[in-house]
Coordinates of C-alpha atoms in Angstrom, one line a residue:
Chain P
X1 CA -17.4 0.4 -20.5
X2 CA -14.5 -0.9 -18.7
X3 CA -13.4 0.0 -15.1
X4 CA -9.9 -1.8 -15.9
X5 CA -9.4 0.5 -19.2
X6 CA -10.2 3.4 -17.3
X7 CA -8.0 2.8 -14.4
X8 CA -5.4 1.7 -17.2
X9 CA -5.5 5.0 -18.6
X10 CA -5.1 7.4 -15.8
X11 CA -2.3 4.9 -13.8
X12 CA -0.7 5.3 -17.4
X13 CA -1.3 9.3 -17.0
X14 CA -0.2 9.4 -13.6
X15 CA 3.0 7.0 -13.9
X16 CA 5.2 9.5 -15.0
X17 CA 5.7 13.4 -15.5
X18 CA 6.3 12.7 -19.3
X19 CA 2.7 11.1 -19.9
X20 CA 1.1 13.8 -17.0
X21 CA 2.3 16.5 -19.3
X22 CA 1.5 14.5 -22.7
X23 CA -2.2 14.4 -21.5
X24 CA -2.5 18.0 -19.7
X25 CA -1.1 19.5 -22.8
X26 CA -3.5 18.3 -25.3
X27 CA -6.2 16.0 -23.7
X28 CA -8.2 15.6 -26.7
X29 CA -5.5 14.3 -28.8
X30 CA -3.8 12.2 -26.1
X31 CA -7.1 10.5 -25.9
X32 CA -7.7 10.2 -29.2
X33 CA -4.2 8.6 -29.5
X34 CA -4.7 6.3 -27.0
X35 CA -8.2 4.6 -28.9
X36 CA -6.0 4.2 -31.8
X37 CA -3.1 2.9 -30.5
X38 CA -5.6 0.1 -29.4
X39 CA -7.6 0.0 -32.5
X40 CA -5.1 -0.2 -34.5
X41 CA -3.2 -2.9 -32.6
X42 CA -3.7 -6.8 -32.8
X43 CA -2.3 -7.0 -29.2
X44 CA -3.3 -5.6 -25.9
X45 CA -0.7 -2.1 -25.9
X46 CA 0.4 -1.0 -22.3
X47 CA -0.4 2.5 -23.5
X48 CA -3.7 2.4 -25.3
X49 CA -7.0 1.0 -24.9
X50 CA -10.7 1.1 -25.8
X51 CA -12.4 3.9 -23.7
X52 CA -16.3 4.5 -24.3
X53 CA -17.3 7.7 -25.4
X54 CA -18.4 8.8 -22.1
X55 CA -15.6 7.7 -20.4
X56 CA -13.4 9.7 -23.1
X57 CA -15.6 12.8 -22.5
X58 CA -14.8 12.1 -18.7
X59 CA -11.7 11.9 -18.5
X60 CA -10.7 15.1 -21.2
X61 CA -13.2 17.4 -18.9
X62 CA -11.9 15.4 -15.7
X63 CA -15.2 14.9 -14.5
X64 CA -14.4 13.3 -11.4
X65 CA -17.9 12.7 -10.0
X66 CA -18.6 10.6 -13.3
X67 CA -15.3 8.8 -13.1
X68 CA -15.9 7.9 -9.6
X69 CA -19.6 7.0 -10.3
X70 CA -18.5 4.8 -13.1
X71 CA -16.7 2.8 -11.0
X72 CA -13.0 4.1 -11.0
X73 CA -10.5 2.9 -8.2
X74 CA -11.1 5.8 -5.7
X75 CA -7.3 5.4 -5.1
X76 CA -6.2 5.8 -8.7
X77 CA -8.7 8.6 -9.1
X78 CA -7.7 10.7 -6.9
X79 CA -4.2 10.2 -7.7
X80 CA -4.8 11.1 -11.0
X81 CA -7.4 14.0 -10.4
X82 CA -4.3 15.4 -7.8
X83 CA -1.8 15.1 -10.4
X84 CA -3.8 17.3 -13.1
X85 CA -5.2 19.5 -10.1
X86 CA -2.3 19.7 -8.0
X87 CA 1.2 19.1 -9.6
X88 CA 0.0 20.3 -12.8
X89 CA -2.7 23.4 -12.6
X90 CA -1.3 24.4 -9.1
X91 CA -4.3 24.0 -7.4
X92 CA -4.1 24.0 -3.5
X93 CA -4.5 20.7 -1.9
X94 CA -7.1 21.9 0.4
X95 CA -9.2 23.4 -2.5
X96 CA -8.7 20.6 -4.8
X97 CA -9.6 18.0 -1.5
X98 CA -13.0 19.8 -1.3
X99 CA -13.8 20.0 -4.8
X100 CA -12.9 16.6 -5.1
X101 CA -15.2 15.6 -2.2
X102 CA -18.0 17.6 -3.8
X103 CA -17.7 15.4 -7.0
X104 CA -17.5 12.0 -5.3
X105 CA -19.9 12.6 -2.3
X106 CA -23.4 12.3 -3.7
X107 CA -22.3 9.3 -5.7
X108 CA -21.6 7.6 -2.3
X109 CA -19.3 4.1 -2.6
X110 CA -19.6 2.6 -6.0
X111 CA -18.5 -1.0 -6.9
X112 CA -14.7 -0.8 -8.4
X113 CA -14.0 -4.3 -8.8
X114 CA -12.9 -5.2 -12.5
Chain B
X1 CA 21.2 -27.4 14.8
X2 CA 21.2 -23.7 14.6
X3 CA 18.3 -21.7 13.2
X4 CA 16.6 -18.7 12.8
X5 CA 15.2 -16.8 15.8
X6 CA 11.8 -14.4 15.7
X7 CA 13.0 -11.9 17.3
X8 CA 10.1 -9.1 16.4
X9 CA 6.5 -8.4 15.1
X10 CA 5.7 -4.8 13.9
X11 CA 2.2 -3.5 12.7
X12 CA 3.0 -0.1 11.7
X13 CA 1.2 2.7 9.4
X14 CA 3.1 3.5 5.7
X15 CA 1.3 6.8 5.0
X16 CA 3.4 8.5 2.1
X17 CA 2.0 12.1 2.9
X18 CA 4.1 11.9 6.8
X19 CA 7.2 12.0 5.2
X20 CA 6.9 15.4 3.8
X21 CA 4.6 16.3 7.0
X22 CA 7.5 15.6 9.3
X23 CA 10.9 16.2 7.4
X24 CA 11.1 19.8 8.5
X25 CA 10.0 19.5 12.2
X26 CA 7.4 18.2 14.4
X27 CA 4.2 19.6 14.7
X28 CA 2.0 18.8 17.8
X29 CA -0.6 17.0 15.5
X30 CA 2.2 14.7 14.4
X31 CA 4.1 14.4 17.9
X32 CA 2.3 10.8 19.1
X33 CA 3.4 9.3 15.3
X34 CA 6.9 10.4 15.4
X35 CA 7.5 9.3 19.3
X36 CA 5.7 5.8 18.2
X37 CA 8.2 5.5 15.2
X38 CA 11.0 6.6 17.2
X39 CA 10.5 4.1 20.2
X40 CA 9.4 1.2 17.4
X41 CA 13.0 2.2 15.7
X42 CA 14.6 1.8 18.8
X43 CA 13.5 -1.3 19.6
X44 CA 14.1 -2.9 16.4
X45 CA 17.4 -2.1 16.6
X46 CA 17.7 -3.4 19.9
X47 CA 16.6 -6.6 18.6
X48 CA 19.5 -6.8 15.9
X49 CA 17.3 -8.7 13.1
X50 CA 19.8 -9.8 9.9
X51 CA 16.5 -9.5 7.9
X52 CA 13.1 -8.0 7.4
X53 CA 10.3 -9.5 6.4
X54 CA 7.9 -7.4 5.0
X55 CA 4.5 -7.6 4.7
X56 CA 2.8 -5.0 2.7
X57 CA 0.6 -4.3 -0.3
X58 CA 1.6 -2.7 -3.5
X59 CA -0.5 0.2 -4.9
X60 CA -1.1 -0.3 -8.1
X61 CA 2.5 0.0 -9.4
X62 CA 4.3 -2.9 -9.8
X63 CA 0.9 -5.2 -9.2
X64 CA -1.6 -3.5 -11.2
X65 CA -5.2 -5.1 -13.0
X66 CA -3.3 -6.8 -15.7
X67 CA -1.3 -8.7 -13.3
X68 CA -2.7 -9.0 -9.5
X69 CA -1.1 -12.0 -7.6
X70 CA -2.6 -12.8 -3.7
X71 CA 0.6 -13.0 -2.3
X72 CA 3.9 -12.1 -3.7
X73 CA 7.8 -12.9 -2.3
X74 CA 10.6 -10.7 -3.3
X75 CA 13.9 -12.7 -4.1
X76 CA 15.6 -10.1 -5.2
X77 CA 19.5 -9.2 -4.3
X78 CA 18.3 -5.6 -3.8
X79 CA 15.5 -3.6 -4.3
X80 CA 14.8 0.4 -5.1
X81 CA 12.1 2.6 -4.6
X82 CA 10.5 4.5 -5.1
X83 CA 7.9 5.1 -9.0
X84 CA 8.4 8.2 -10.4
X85 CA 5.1 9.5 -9.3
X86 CA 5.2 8.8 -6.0
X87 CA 8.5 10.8 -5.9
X88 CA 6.3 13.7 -7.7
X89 CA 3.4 13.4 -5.4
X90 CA 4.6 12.7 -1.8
X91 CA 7.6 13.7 -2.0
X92 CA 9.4 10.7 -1.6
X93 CA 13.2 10.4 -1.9
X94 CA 15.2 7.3 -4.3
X95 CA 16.1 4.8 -2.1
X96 CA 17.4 1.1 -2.0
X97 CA 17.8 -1.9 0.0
X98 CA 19.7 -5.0 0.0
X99 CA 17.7 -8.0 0.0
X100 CA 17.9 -11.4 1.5
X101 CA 17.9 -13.9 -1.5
X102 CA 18.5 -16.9 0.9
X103 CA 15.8 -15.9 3.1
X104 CA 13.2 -15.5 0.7
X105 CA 14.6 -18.5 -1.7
X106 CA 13.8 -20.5 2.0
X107 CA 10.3 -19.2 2.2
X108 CA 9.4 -19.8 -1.2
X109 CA 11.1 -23.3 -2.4
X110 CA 13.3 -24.4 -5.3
X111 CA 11.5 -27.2 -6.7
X112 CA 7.7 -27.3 -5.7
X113 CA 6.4 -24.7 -3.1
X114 CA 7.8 -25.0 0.1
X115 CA 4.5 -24.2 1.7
X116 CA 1.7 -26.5 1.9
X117 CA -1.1 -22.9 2.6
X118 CA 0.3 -20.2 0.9
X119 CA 0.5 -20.8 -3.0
X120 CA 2.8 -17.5 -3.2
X121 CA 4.6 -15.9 -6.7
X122 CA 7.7 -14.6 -6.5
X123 CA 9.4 -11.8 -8.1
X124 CA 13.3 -11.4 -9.0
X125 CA 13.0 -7.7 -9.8
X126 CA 10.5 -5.3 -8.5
X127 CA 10.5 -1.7 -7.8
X128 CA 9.0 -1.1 -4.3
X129 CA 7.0 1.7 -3.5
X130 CA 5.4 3.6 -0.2
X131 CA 3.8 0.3 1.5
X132 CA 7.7 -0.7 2.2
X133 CA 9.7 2.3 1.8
X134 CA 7.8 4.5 4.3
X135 CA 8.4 2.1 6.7
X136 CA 11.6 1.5 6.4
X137 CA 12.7 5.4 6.4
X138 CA 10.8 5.5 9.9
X139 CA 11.9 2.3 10.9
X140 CA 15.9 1.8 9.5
X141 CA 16.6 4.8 7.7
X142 CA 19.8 3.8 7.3
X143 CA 18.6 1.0 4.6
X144 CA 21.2 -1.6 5.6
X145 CA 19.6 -4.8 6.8
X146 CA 18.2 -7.0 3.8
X147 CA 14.4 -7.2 3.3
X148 CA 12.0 -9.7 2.2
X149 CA 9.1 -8.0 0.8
X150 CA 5.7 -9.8 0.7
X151 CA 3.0 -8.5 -1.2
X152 CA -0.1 -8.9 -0.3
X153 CA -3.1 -8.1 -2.9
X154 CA -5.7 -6.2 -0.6
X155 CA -7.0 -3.0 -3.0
X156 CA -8.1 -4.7 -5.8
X157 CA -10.6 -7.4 -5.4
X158 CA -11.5 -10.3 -4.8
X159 CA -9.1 -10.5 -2.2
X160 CA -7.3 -13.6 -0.4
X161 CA -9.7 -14.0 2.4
X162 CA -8.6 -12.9 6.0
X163 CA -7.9 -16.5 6.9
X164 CA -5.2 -16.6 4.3
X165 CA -3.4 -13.7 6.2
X166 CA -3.6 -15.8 9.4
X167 CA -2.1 -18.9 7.4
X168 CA 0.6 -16.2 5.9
X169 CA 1.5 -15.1 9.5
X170 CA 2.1 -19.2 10.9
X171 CA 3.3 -19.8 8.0
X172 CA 6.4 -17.3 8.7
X173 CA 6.8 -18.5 12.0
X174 CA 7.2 -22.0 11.1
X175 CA 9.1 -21.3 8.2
X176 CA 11.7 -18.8 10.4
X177 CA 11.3 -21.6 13.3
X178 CA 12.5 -24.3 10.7
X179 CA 15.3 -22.2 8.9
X180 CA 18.9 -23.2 9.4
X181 CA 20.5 -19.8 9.0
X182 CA 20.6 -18.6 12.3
X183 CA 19.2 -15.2 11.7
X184 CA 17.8 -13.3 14.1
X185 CA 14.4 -12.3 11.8
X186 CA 11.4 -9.4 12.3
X187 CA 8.2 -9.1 10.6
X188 CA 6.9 -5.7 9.8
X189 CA 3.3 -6.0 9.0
X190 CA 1.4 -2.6 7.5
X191 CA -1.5 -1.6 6.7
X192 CA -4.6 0.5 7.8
X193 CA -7.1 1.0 10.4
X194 CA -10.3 3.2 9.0
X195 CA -9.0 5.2 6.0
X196 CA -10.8 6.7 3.0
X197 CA -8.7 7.9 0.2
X198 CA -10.4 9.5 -3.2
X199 CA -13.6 8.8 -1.2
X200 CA -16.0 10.9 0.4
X201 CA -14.5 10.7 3.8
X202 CA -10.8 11.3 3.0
X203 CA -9.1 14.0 4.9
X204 CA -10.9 14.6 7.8
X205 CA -8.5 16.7 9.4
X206 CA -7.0 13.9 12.0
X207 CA -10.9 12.4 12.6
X208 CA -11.3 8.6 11.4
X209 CA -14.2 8.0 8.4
X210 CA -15.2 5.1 11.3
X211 CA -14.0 5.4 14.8
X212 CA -15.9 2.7 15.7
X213 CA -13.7 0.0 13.5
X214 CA -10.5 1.6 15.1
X215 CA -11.1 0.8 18.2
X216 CA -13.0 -2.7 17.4
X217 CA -9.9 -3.3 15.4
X218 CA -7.1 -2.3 17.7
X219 CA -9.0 -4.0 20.7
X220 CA -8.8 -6.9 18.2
X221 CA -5.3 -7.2 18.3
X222 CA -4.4 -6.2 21.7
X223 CA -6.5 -9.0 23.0
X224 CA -4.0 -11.1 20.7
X225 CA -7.1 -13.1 19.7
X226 CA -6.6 -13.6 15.7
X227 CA -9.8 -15.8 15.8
X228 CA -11.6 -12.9 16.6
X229 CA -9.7 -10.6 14.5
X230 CA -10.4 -13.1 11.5
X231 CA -14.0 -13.2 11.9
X232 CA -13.7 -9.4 12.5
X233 CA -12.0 -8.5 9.4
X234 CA -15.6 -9.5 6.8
X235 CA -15.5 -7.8 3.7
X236 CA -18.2 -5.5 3.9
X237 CA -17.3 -4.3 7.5
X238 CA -13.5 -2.9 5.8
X239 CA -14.8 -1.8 3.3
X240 CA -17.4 0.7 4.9
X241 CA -14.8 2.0 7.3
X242 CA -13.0 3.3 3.8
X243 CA -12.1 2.6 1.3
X244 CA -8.5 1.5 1.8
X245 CA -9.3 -0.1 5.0
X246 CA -8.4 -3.7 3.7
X247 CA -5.1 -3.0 4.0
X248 CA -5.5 -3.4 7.8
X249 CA -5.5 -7.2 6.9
X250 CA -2.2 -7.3 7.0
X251 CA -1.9 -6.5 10.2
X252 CA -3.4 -10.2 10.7
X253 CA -0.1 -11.4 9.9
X254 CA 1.8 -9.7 12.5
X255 CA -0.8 -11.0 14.9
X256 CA -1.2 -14.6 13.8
X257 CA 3.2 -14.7 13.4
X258 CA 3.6 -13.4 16.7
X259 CA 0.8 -15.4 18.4
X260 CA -0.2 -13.6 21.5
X261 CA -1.2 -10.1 22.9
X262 CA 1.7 -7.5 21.8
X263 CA 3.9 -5.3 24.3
X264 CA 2.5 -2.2 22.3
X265 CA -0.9 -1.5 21.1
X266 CA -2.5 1.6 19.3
X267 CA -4.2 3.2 17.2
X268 CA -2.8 6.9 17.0
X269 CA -4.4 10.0 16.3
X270 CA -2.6 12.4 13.8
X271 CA -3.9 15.1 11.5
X272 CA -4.6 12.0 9.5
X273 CA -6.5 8.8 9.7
X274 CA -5.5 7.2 13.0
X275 CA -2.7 4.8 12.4
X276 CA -2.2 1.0 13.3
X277 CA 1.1 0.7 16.0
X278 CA 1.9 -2.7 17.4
X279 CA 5.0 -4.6 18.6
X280 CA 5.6 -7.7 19.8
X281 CA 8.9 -8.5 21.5
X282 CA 9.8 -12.3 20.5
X283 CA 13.4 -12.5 22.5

């Protein structure tokens, strides 16, 4: 498990509307796509990287209380939870705040340094 | 000799979400921020700086995990802003800014480092994003005096340790005091005071996740003692007022380059997180 990976992945998710709507409109095989763009690389590749099972099941279901527990930036993580949420689903901010807070909460302040 | 003249030192708020909040209108909840901004505006431009110096922390975009300097110079001829999803997400428009190549080639060095406590990078190309562009719509919308940005790495740790903001903030001085170009300079400093974002305690309807730092932290600097402020500013006290609240650091660099109590100091209520307001007139 790798906090950097993970945070690599949904900066990479969040950078742009192209890669938002990659992702939102097939999150299994964006993920899946983004394992084997590293796997199959000799070289560290700005859009792919290795991703534990659990952290792939996270982020397809956007778990957010496990991606926050597991040590995601709380900054990038919202951001991209808000992008998927938000921009995407058309959520209301104020909903999508207090779900959000609901996830992350009980978890309290995990470690996020890399 | 000529040289260059301090003639201000700004701590100020960068909060992407007021732009949108105030572009149509004023609400009450909002009405201390925008008079703060306003008045800070107004005295900047009283104080006709030929450059900014900007100190700030990127979030993620241009200075990510694969790639985390402590402190960063932009030497750049111009610089643009905002990233694609901050446009998305706040709301924020395209912008750019000249920048001052001379200025920062001065702070930096040529040949080895010109400073003998700040081991900065530099940077010839770098999209900015809300940490300088948010202050600069408040502060000179009108994007026409060259900037200087200085990154400073406070969200990812480790961090440069506070000390290394005070250093940062003499450090300017001297350098501006030693400069032969005659420009009239200001330093805008910004960061946070208490502020939780993707935490539990984001959002709390214009109440601070930790009241009790804000006003430790503003009395800090309107007592102009950056000693204190230092010794203040331990990791583990930031980091439990919120989770962004390292960014206040920077602040320390407004306070240690201006060197004394500011003219204006506050931390303002809004229907967000209270937000950090000093200024110190250097004429």
């Amino acid at each position: 498990m790798s906090r950097f990976d993970l945070n690599k992945f949904m900066m990479f998710v969040d950078g742009t509307t192209e890669s938002l709507e990659d992702f939102c409109s097939d999150r299994d095989g964006f993920v899946r796509r983004w394992t084997r763009a590293a796997a199959e690389s000799q070289r560290p590749v700005p859009n792919g990287g290795p991703l534990s099972e659990l952290e792939q099941a996270a982020l397809i279901s956007l778990d957010v209380g496990a991606l926050y527990e597991m040590g995601s930036h709380p900054y990038i993580l919202l951001h991209f939870a808000r992008a998927i949420e938000v921009d995407v689903n058309g959520v209301p901010f104020p909903e999508f705040d207090r779900a959000y807070k609901a996830a992350v909460t009980p978890h309290g302040y995990p470690n996020f340094a890399t | 000799m000529a040289v260059a003249e301090l003639v201000a030192v700004l701590g100020v708020p960068h909060n992407p979400l007021l732009k949108r909040a105030m572009q149509n209108g004023i609400d009450e909840d909002l009405r201390a921020t925008h008079e703060n901004f306003q008045d800070f505006r107004g005295r900047l431009e009283d104080a006709r700086p030929d450059v900014l110096i900007m100190v700030g922390s990127d979030h993620f975009r241009k200075f990510f995990y694969d790639n985390s300097p402590a402190f960063m110079i932009g030497k750049a001829p111009r610089f643009q802003g905002t990233h694609p999803n901050e446009i998305r997400t706040f709301g924020l428009d395209p912008m750019e800014v000249p920048g001052d190549v001379e200025m920062a080639t001065a702070l930096l060095g040529t040949t080895y480092l010109n400073s003998d406590s700040i081991d900065f990078g530099f940077s010839n190309e770098w999209l900015i994003d809300h940490g300088w562009t948010v202050p600069l719509w408040f502060l000179r919308p009108e994007y026409d005096i060259p900037i200087v940005p200085i990154h400073s790495n406070t969200n990812m740790p480790p961090l440069p340790r506070p000390a290394r903001f005070a250093a940062l903030g003499h450090y300017l001085r001297e350098a501006i005091a030693g400069d032969a170009s005659n420009k009239r300079v200001a330093i805008i400093s910004t960061g946070h005071l208490a502020t939780d974002i993707g935490g539990p305690r984001q959002f709390l309807g214009g109440d601070s996740p930790d009241p009790e730092f804000d006003a430790d932290a503003v009395s800090w600097i309107a007592g102009g003692d950056l000693e204190v402020a230092v010794a203040g500013c331990t990791f583990d006290r930031l980091a439990s007022a919120g989770n962004v609240t390292l960014q206040f650091l920077n602040i320390l660099v407004g306070l240690a380059a201006a060197g004394r109590v500011p003219d204006f100091a506050e931390g303002t209520a809004s229907r967000f997180a209270p937000g950090p307001f000093f200024y110190w007139d250097m004429r």
